[in-house]
PDB file of C-alpha atoms in Angstrom:
ATOM      1  CA  MET K  25     213.651 120.003  39.188  1.00 83.00           C
ATOM      2  CA  LYS K  26     210.001 120.709  39.533  1.00 92.00           C
ATOM      3  CA  LYS K  27     208.239 122.258  36.530  1.00 93.00           C
ATOM      4  CA  PHE K  28     204.821 124.277  36.501  1.00 95.00           C
ATOM      5  CA  ASP K  29     202.649 125.339  33.855  1.00 92.00           C
ATOM      6  CA  LEU K  30     200.494 128.639  34.226  1.00 94.00           C
ATOM      7  CA  TYR K  31     196.750 129.676  33.330  1.00 91.00           C
ATOM      8  CA  PRO K  32     194.966 132.952  34.061  1.00 92.00           C
ATOM      9  CA  LYS K  33     193.105 133.385  37.265  1.00 91.00           C
ATOM     10  CA  TYR K  34     190.169 135.467  36.187  1.00 86.00           C
ATOM     11  CA  ALA K  35     189.616 135.271  32.419  1.00 82.00           C
ATOM     12  CA  ASP K  36     187.154 132.678  30.808  1.00 79.00           C
ATOM     13  CA  ARG K  37     189.153 129.586  29.922  1.00 76.00           C
ATOM     14  CA  LYS K  38     187.885 129.880  26.383  1.00 79.00           C
ATOM     15  CA  PHE K  39     189.257 133.417  25.857  1.00 82.00           C
ATOM     16  CA  ALA K  40     192.613 133.871  24.162  1.00 76.00           C
ATOM     17  CA  PHE K  41     194.267 136.792  22.449  1.00 80.00           C
ATOM     18  CA  PHE K  42     195.357 136.480  18.872  1.00 69.00           C
ATOM     19  CA  ILE K  43     198.110 138.177  17.170  1.00 67.00           C
ATOM     20  CA  LYS K  44     197.656 140.279  13.871  1.00 65.00           C
ATOM     21  CA  GLY K  45     200.422 139.859  11.538  1.00 56.00           C
ATOM     22  CA  GLN K  46     201.309 136.696  13.180  1.00 58.00           C
ATOM     23  CA  GLU K  47     203.857 135.192  10.807  1.00 61.00           C
ATOM     24  CA  ARG K  48     206.763 137.489  11.534  1.00 62.00           C
ATOM     25  CA  ALA K  49     206.030 137.275  15.298  1.00 65.00           C
ATOM     26  CA  THR K  50     205.475 133.602  15.299  1.00 63.00           C
ATOM     27  CA  ASP K  51     208.883 133.031  13.425  1.00 61.00           C
ATOM     28  CA  PHE K  52     210.662 135.129  15.893  1.00 65.00           C
ATOM     29  CA  PHE K  53     209.168 134.160  19.152  1.00 65.00           C
ATOM     30  CA  LYS K  54     208.445 130.457  18.441  1.00 64.00           C
ATOM     31  CA  PHE K  55     211.311 129.404  16.001  1.00 62.00           C
ATOM     32  CA  ASP K  56     214.116 131.997  16.660  1.00 60.00           C
ATOM     33  CA  LEU K  57     213.846 132.795  12.964  1.00 59.00           C
ATOM     34  CA  ASN K  58     213.145 136.116  11.096  1.00 56.00           C
ATOM     35  CA  ASP K  59     214.580 139.023  13.006  1.00 61.00           C
ATOM     36  CA  LYS K  60     212.372 141.470  10.909  1.00 61.00           C
ATOM     37  CA  PHE K  61     210.087 141.498  14.049  1.00 59.00           C
ATOM     38  CA  LEU K  62     213.002 143.510  15.655  1.00 65.00           C
ATOM     39  CA  LYS K  63     212.438 146.439  13.047  1.00 64.00           C
ATOM     40  CA  TYR K  64     208.787 147.024  14.690  1.00 62.00           C
ATOM     41  CA  PRO K  65     209.035 145.144  17.948  1.00 75.00           C
ATOM     42  CA  ILE K  66     205.361 145.623  18.986  1.00 77.00           C
ATOM     43  CA  LEU K  67     202.914 142.799  18.959  1.00 82.00           C
ATOM     44  CA  SER K  68     199.376 143.793  17.869  1.00 84.00           C
ATOM     45  CA  LEU K  69     196.741 141.904  19.657  1.00 86.00           C
ATOM     46  CA  ASP K  70     193.138 141.170  19.017  1.00 85.00           C
ATOM     47  CA  TYR K  71     190.266 139.121  20.357  1.00 85.00           C
ATOM     48  CA  ASP K  72     186.983 137.775  19.276  1.00 84.00           C
ATOM     49  CA  THR K  73     184.219 140.273  19.770  1.00 83.00           C
ATOM     50  CA  GLU K  74     181.922 137.700  21.532  1.00 83.00           C
ATOM     51  CA  PHE K  75     184.319 138.280  24.641  1.00 83.00           C
ATOM     52  CA  GLU K  76     184.020 142.159  24.811  1.00 83.00           C
ATOM     53  CA  ASP K  77     182.263 141.621  28.191  1.00 84.00           C
ATOM     54  CA  GLU K  78     184.964 139.484  29.361  1.00 82.00           C
ATOM     55  CA  MET K  79     187.750 142.072  29.204  1.00 84.00           C
ATOM     56  CA  LEU K  80     187.423 143.320  32.573  1.00 84.00           C
ATOM     57  CA  ASN K  81     188.252 139.957  34.012  1.00 85.00           C
ATOM     58  CA  VAL K  82     190.922 139.731  31.405  1.00 89.00           C
ATOM     59  CA  PHE K  83     192.827 142.708  32.726  1.00 90.00           C
ATOM     60  CA  LYS K  84     192.649 141.559  36.395  1.00 93.00           C
ATOM     61  CA  ASP K  85     195.131 138.769  35.263  1.00 95.00           C
ATOM     62  CA  ASP K  86     198.929 138.944  35.135  1.00 97.00           C
ATOM     63  CA  TYR K  87     199.276 136.092  32.732  1.00 94.00           C
ATOM     64  CA  TYR K  88     197.131 135.784  29.490  1.00 91.00           C
ATOM     65  CA  TYR K  89     196.452 133.009  26.875  1.00 87.00           C
ATOM     66  CA  THR K  90     197.268 133.342  23.243  1.00 83.00           C
ATOM     67  CA  ALA K  91     196.280 131.320  20.285  1.00 77.00           C
ATOM     68  CA  SER K  92     199.642 131.357  18.935  1.00 77.00           C
ATOM     69  CA  GLY K  93     201.672 130.088  21.895  1.00 77.00           C
ATOM     70  CA  ILE K  94     203.462 133.242  22.719  1.00 82.00           C
ATOM     71  CA  MET K  95     203.623 134.068  26.502  1.00 88.00           C
ATOM     72  CA  LEU K  96     202.023 137.211  27.335  1.00 92.00           C
ATOM     73  CA  PHE K  97     202.142 138.798  30.906  1.00 96.00           C
ATOM     74  CA  SER K  98     201.205 141.987  32.589  1.00 97.00           C
ATOM     75  CA  LYS K  99     203.361 144.855  33.172  1.00 97.00           C
ATOM     76  CA  ASN K 100     203.690 143.828  36.641  1.00 96.00           C
ATOM     77  CA  VAL K 101     205.366 140.519  35.865  1.00 97.00           C
ATOM     78  CA  SER K 102     207.543 142.121  32.994  1.00 96.00           C
ATOM     79  CA  ASN K 103     208.834 144.602  35.400  1.00 97.00           C
ATOM     80  CA  ILE K 104     210.112 142.306  37.892  1.00 96.00           C
ATOM     81  CA  LEU K 105     211.024 139.330  35.752  1.00 95.00           C
ATOM     82  CA  SER K 106     212.986 141.351  33.271  1.00 93.00           C
ATOM     83  CA  VAL K 107     215.381 142.521  36.296  1.00 94.00           C
ATOM     84  CA  MET K 108     215.436 139.112  37.790  1.00 93.00           C
ATOM     85  CA  ASP K 109     215.962 137.019  34.647  1.00 92.00           C
ATOM     86  CA  GLN K 110     218.612 138.575  32.276  1.00 88.00           C
ATOM     87  CA  ASN K 111     217.942 135.694  29.659  1.00 87.00           C
ATOM     88  CA  SER K 112     214.096 136.885  29.121  1.00 88.00           C
ATOM     89  CA  THR K 113     213.252 139.924  27.014  1.00 88.00           C
ATOM     90  CA  PHE K 114     209.859 141.647  26.889  1.00 92.00           C
ATOM     91  CA  TYR K 115     208.087 143.241  24.002  1.00 89.00           C
ATOM     92  CA  SER K 116     205.283 145.512  24.457  1.00 89.00           C
ATOM     93  CA  CYS K 117     201.727 144.932  22.870  1.00 90.00           C
ATOM     94  CA  HIS K 118     198.917 147.014  21.455  1.00 89.00           C
ATOM     95  CA  LEU K 119     195.408 146.025  21.797  1.00 89.00           C
ATOM     96  CA  LYS K 120     193.322 146.766  18.834  1.00 85.00           C
ATOM     97  CA  ASN K 121     196.141 149.473  17.690  1.00 84.00           C
ATOM     98  CA  ASN K 122     196.204 151.016  21.246  1.00 89.00           C
ATOM     99  CA  PRO K 123     199.013 150.653  23.887  1.00 91.00           C
ATOM    100  CA  VAL K 124     198.215 148.171  26.647  1.00 92.00           C
ATOM    101  CA  ASP K 125     200.076 147.044  29.701  1.00 94.00           C
ATOM    102  CA  ILE K 126     200.599 143.578  28.180  1.00 93.00           C
ATOM    103  CA  PHE K 127     204.167 142.350  27.119  1.00 94.00           C
ATOM    104  CA  ALA K 128     205.287 139.261  25.190  1.00 90.00           C
ATOM    105  CA  LEU K 129     208.002 137.137  26.578  1.00 90.00           C
ATOM    106  CA  TYR K 130     210.809 136.159  24.504  1.00 85.00           C
ATOM    107  CA  LYS K 131     213.059 133.498  25.582  1.00 84.00           C
ATOM    108  CA  ASN K 132     216.034 132.030  23.416  1.00 79.00           C
ATOM    109  CA  VAL K 133     216.040 128.358  23.601  1.00 78.00           C
ATOM    110  CA  GLU K 134     219.780 128.408  23.912  1.00 80.00           C
ATOM    111  CA  LEU K 135     219.844 130.561  26.969  1.00 82.00           C
ATOM    112  CA  GLN K 136     219.558 129.139  30.364  1.00 81.00           C
ATOM    113  CA  SER K 137     217.058 130.668  32.918  1.00 89.00           C
ATOM    114  CA  GLU K 138     216.412 129.962  36.513  1.00 92.00           C
ATOM    115  CA  TYR K 139     212.704 131.003  36.142  1.00 94.00           C
ATOM    116  CA  VAL K 140     211.550 130.376  32.692  1.00 92.00           C
ATOM    117  CA  ILE K 141     212.354 127.175  30.742  1.00 88.00           C
ATOM    118  CA  ARG K 142     211.587 126.898  26.987  1.00 83.00           C
ATOM    119  CA  ASP K 143     211.465 123.282  25.756  1.00 80.00           C
ATOM    120  CA  PRO K 144     214.002 122.906  23.009  1.00 77.00           C
ATOM    121  CA  THR K 145     212.238 120.234  21.366  1.00 79.00           C
ATOM    122  CA  GLU K 146     208.752 121.861  21.322  1.00 77.00           C
ATOM    123  CA  SER K 147     209.085 125.588  20.330  1.00 69.00           C
ATOM    124  CA  THR K 148     205.935 126.715  21.825  1.00 72.00           C
ATOM    125  CA  SER K 149     206.308 124.802  25.209  1.00 82.00           C
ATOM    126  CA  TYR K 150     207.371 126.756  28.237  1.00 86.00           C
ATOM    127  CA  PHE K 151     207.598 125.615  31.676  1.00 90.00           C
ATOM    128  CA  PHE K 152     208.082 127.743  34.750  1.00 94.00           C
ATOM    129  CA  SER K 153     210.432 126.868  37.757  1.00 95.00           C
ATOM    130  CA  GLU K 154     209.512 127.078  41.514  1.00 97.00           C
ATOM    131  CA  LEU K 155     211.418 130.211  41.850  1.00 96.00           C
ATOM    132  CA  PHE K 156     208.942 131.659  39.214  1.00 97.00           C
ATOM    133  CA  ILE K 157     206.324 130.334  41.417  1.00 97.00           C
ATOM    134  CA  ASN K 158     207.552 131.927  44.385  1.00 97.00           C
ATOM    135  CA  LEU K 159     207.672 135.178  42.520  1.00 97.00           C
ATOM    136  CA  ILE K 160     203.861 134.767  41.998  1.00 98.00           C
ATOM    137  CA  GLU K 161     203.362 134.239  45.649  1.00 97.00           C
ATOM    138  CA  GLU K 162     205.732 137.081  46.849  1.00 97.00           C
ATOM    139  CA  ASN K 163     204.267 139.548  44.481  1.00 97.00           C
ATOM    140  CA  HIS K 164     200.591 138.491  44.568  1.00 97.00           C
ATOM    141  CA  TRP K 165     200.415 138.151  40.866  1.00 97.00           C
ATOM    142  CA  ASN K 166     196.979 136.923  39.465  1.00 96.00           C
ATOM    143  CA  ILE K 167     198.300 134.000  37.906  1.00 96.00           C
ATOM    144  CA  ASN K 168     197.381 130.175  38.476  1.00 95.00           C
ATOM    145  CA  TYR K 169     199.610 127.399  38.223  1.00 96.00           C
ATOM    146  CA  TYR K 170     199.811 123.632  38.452  1.00 95.00           C
ATOM    147  CA  GLU K 171     202.958 121.239  38.742  1.00 96.00           C
ATOM    148  CA  LEU K 172     203.553 119.052  35.778  1.00 93.00           C
ATOM    149  CA  LYS K 173     204.304 115.428  36.618  1.00 86.00           C
TER     150      LYS K 173
END
Protein backbone atom coordinates (compact mmCIF):
# COMPACT_ATOMS: atom_id res chain seq x y z
CA MET A 1 0.00 0.00 0.00
CA LYS A 2 1.25 3.47 -0.89
CA LYS A 3 1.56 5.91 2.00
CA PHE A 4 1.62 9.69 1.73
CA ASP A 5 2.45 12.63 3.97
CA LEU A 6 0.84 16.08 3.80
CA TYR A 7 1.94 19.68 3.95
CA PRO A 8 0.13 23.02 3.53
CA LYS A 9 -0.14 24.50 0.06
CA TYR A 10 0.03 28.23 0.83
CA ALA A 11 1.31 28.82 4.37
CA ASP A 12 4.93 29.64 5.11
CA ARG A 13 6.82 26.40 5.85
CA LYS A 14 8.01 27.89 9.15
CA PHE A 15 4.45 28.55 10.34
CA ALA A 16 2.83 26.22 12.86
CA PHE A 17 -0.06 26.57 15.27
CA PHE A 18 0.62 25.71 18.86
CA ILE A 19 -1.95 24.45 21.31
CA LYS A 20 -2.72 26.17 24.61
CA GLY A 21 -3.23 23.84 27.55
CA GLN A 22 -1.35 21.34 25.49
CA GLU A 23 -0.87 18.58 28.06
CA ARG A 24 -4.44 17.29 28.25
CA ALA A 25 -4.87 17.53 24.47
CA THR A 26 -1.52 15.88 23.79
CA ASP A 27 -2.27 13.03 26.18
CA PHE A 28 -5.59 12.40 24.44
CA PHE A 29 -4.64 12.89 20.77
CA LYS A 30 -1.16 11.41 20.79
CA PHE A 31 -1.16 8.85 23.56
CA ASP A 32 -4.84 7.82 23.85
CA LEU A 33 -4.71 8.77 27.53
CA ASN A 34 -6.44 11.27 29.77
CA ASP A 35 -10.02 11.51 28.60
CA LYS A 36 -10.33 14.74 30.62
CA PHE A 37 -10.05 16.41 27.23
CA LEU A 38 -13.53 15.11 26.41
CA LYS A 39 -15.06 17.23 29.21
CA TYR A 40 -14.05 20.36 27.23
CA PRO A 41 -13.47 19.04 23.71
CA ILE A 42 -12.21 22.21 22.05
CA LEU A 43 -8.58 22.84 21.19
CA SER A 44 -7.37 26.36 21.79
CA LEU A 45 -4.86 27.37 19.10
CA ASP A 46 -2.41 30.22 18.97
CA TYR A 47 0.55 31.28 16.82
CA ASP A 48 3.63 33.47 17.06
CA THR A 49 2.82 37.11 16.39
CA GLU A 50 5.62 37.29 13.80
CA PHE A 51 3.25 35.35 11.50
CA GLU A 52 0.33 37.80 11.80
CA ASP A 53 0.70 38.82 8.15
CA GLU A 54 0.82 35.17 7.10
CA MET A 55 -2.69 34.33 8.37
CA LEU A 56 -4.41 35.15 5.06
CA ASN A 57 -2.28 32.47 3.39
CA VAL A 58 -2.78 30.03 6.25
CA PHE A 59 -6.57 30.17 5.93
CA LYS A 60 -6.39 29.33 2.22
CA ASP A 61 -5.09 25.88 3.20
CA ASP A 62 -7.09 22.82 4.16
CA TYR A 63 -4.31 21.26 6.25
CA TYR A 64 -2.30 23.05 8.95
CA TYR A 65 0.98 22.38 10.72
CA THR A 66 1.07 22.18 14.51
CA ALA A 67 4.09 22.18 16.75
CA SER A 68 2.59 19.27 18.70
CA GLY A 69 1.99 16.74 15.93
CA ILE A 70 -1.80 16.91 16.21
CA MET A 71 -3.40 16.85 12.76
CA LEU A 72 -5.45 19.96 11.90
CA PHE A 73 -7.77 20.26 8.91
CA SER A 74 -10.27 22.73 7.52
CA LYS A 75 -14.02 22.41 7.78
CA ASN A 76 -14.03 21.28 4.13
CA VAL A 77 -11.96 18.22 4.97
CA SER A 78 -13.72 17.55 8.26
CA ASN A 79 -17.18 17.58 6.69
CA ILE A 80 -16.28 15.02 4.04
CA LEU A 81 -13.83 12.78 5.90
CA SER A 82 -16.06 12.45 8.97
CA VAL A 83 -18.70 10.88 6.69
CA MET A 84 -16.29 8.77 4.62
CA ASP A 85 -14.21 7.47 7.55
CA GLN A 86 -16.23 6.41 10.58
CA ASN A 87 -13.01 5.67 12.50
CA SER A 88 -11.85 9.27 12.53
CA THR A 89 -13.25 11.93 14.83
CA PHE A 90 -12.89 15.69 14.47
CA TYR A 91 -12.89 18.24 17.30
CA SER A 92 -13.42 21.95 16.80
CA CYS A 93 -10.73 24.50 17.51
CA HIS A 94 -10.63 28.08 18.67
CA LEU A 95 -7.96 30.51 17.53
CA LYS A 96 -7.01 33.10 20.12
CA ASN A 97 -10.23 32.19 21.96
CA ASN A 98 -12.50 32.70 18.92
CA PRO A 99 -14.28 29.94 16.99
CA VAL A 100 -12.57 29.07 13.72
CA ASP A 101 -13.21 26.53 10.94
CA ILE A 102 -10.24 24.36 11.93
CA PHE A 103 -10.72 20.85 13.27
CA ALA A 104 -8.35 18.48 15.02
CA LEU A 105 -8.34 14.89 13.81
CA TYR A 106 -8.42 12.13 16.40
CA LYS A 107 -7.66 8.65 15.13
CA ASN A 108 -7.56 5.82 17.66
CA VAL A 109 -4.46 3.79 16.93
CA GLU A 110 -6.36 0.51 17.30
CA LEU A 111 -9.06 1.30 14.71
CA GLN A 112 -8.40 0.64 11.05
CA SER A 113 -9.08 3.27 8.43
CA GLU A 114 -8.88 3.26 4.65
CA TYR A 115 -7.92 6.96 4.63
CA VAL A 116 -5.81 7.82 7.67
CA ILE A 117 -3.17 5.53 9.12
CA ARG A 118 -1.77 6.21 12.56
CA ASP A 119 1.55 4.53 13.22
CA PRO A 120 1.20 2.38 16.38
CA THR A 121 4.93 2.68 17.14
CA GLU A 122 5.16 6.47 16.70
CA SER A 123 2.20 8.19 18.35
CA THR A 124 2.63 11.40 16.34
CA SER A 125 3.12 9.75 12.96
CA TYR A 126 0.20 9.76 10.58
CA PHE A 127 0.14 8.56 7.01
CA PHE A 128 -2.50 8.96 4.37
CA SER A 129 -3.66 6.41 1.84
CA GLU A 130 -4.17 6.80 -1.87
CA LEU A 131 -7.92 7.03 -1.16
CA PHE A 132 -7.27 10.16 0.90
CA ILE A 133 -5.12 11.59 -1.89
CA ASN A 134 -8.00 10.93 -4.28
CA LEU A 135 -10.28 12.96 -1.97
CA ILE A 136 -7.79 15.83 -2.12
CA GLU A 137 -7.95 15.81 -5.90
CA GLU A 138 -11.71 15.25 -6.22
CA ASN A 139 -12.59 17.99 -3.74
CA HIS A 140 -9.86 20.44 -4.77
CA TRP A 141 -8.56 20.71 -1.23
CA ASN A 142 -5.58 23.01 -0.80
CA ILE A 143 -3.24 20.33 0.50
CA ASN A 144 0.11 19.26 -0.91
CA TYR A 145 1.36 15.71 -0.47
CA TYR A 146 4.23 13.40 -1.34
CA GLU A 147 4.63 9.66 -1.39
CA LEU A 148 6.72 8.09 1.35
CA LYS A 149 9.25 5.53 0.22
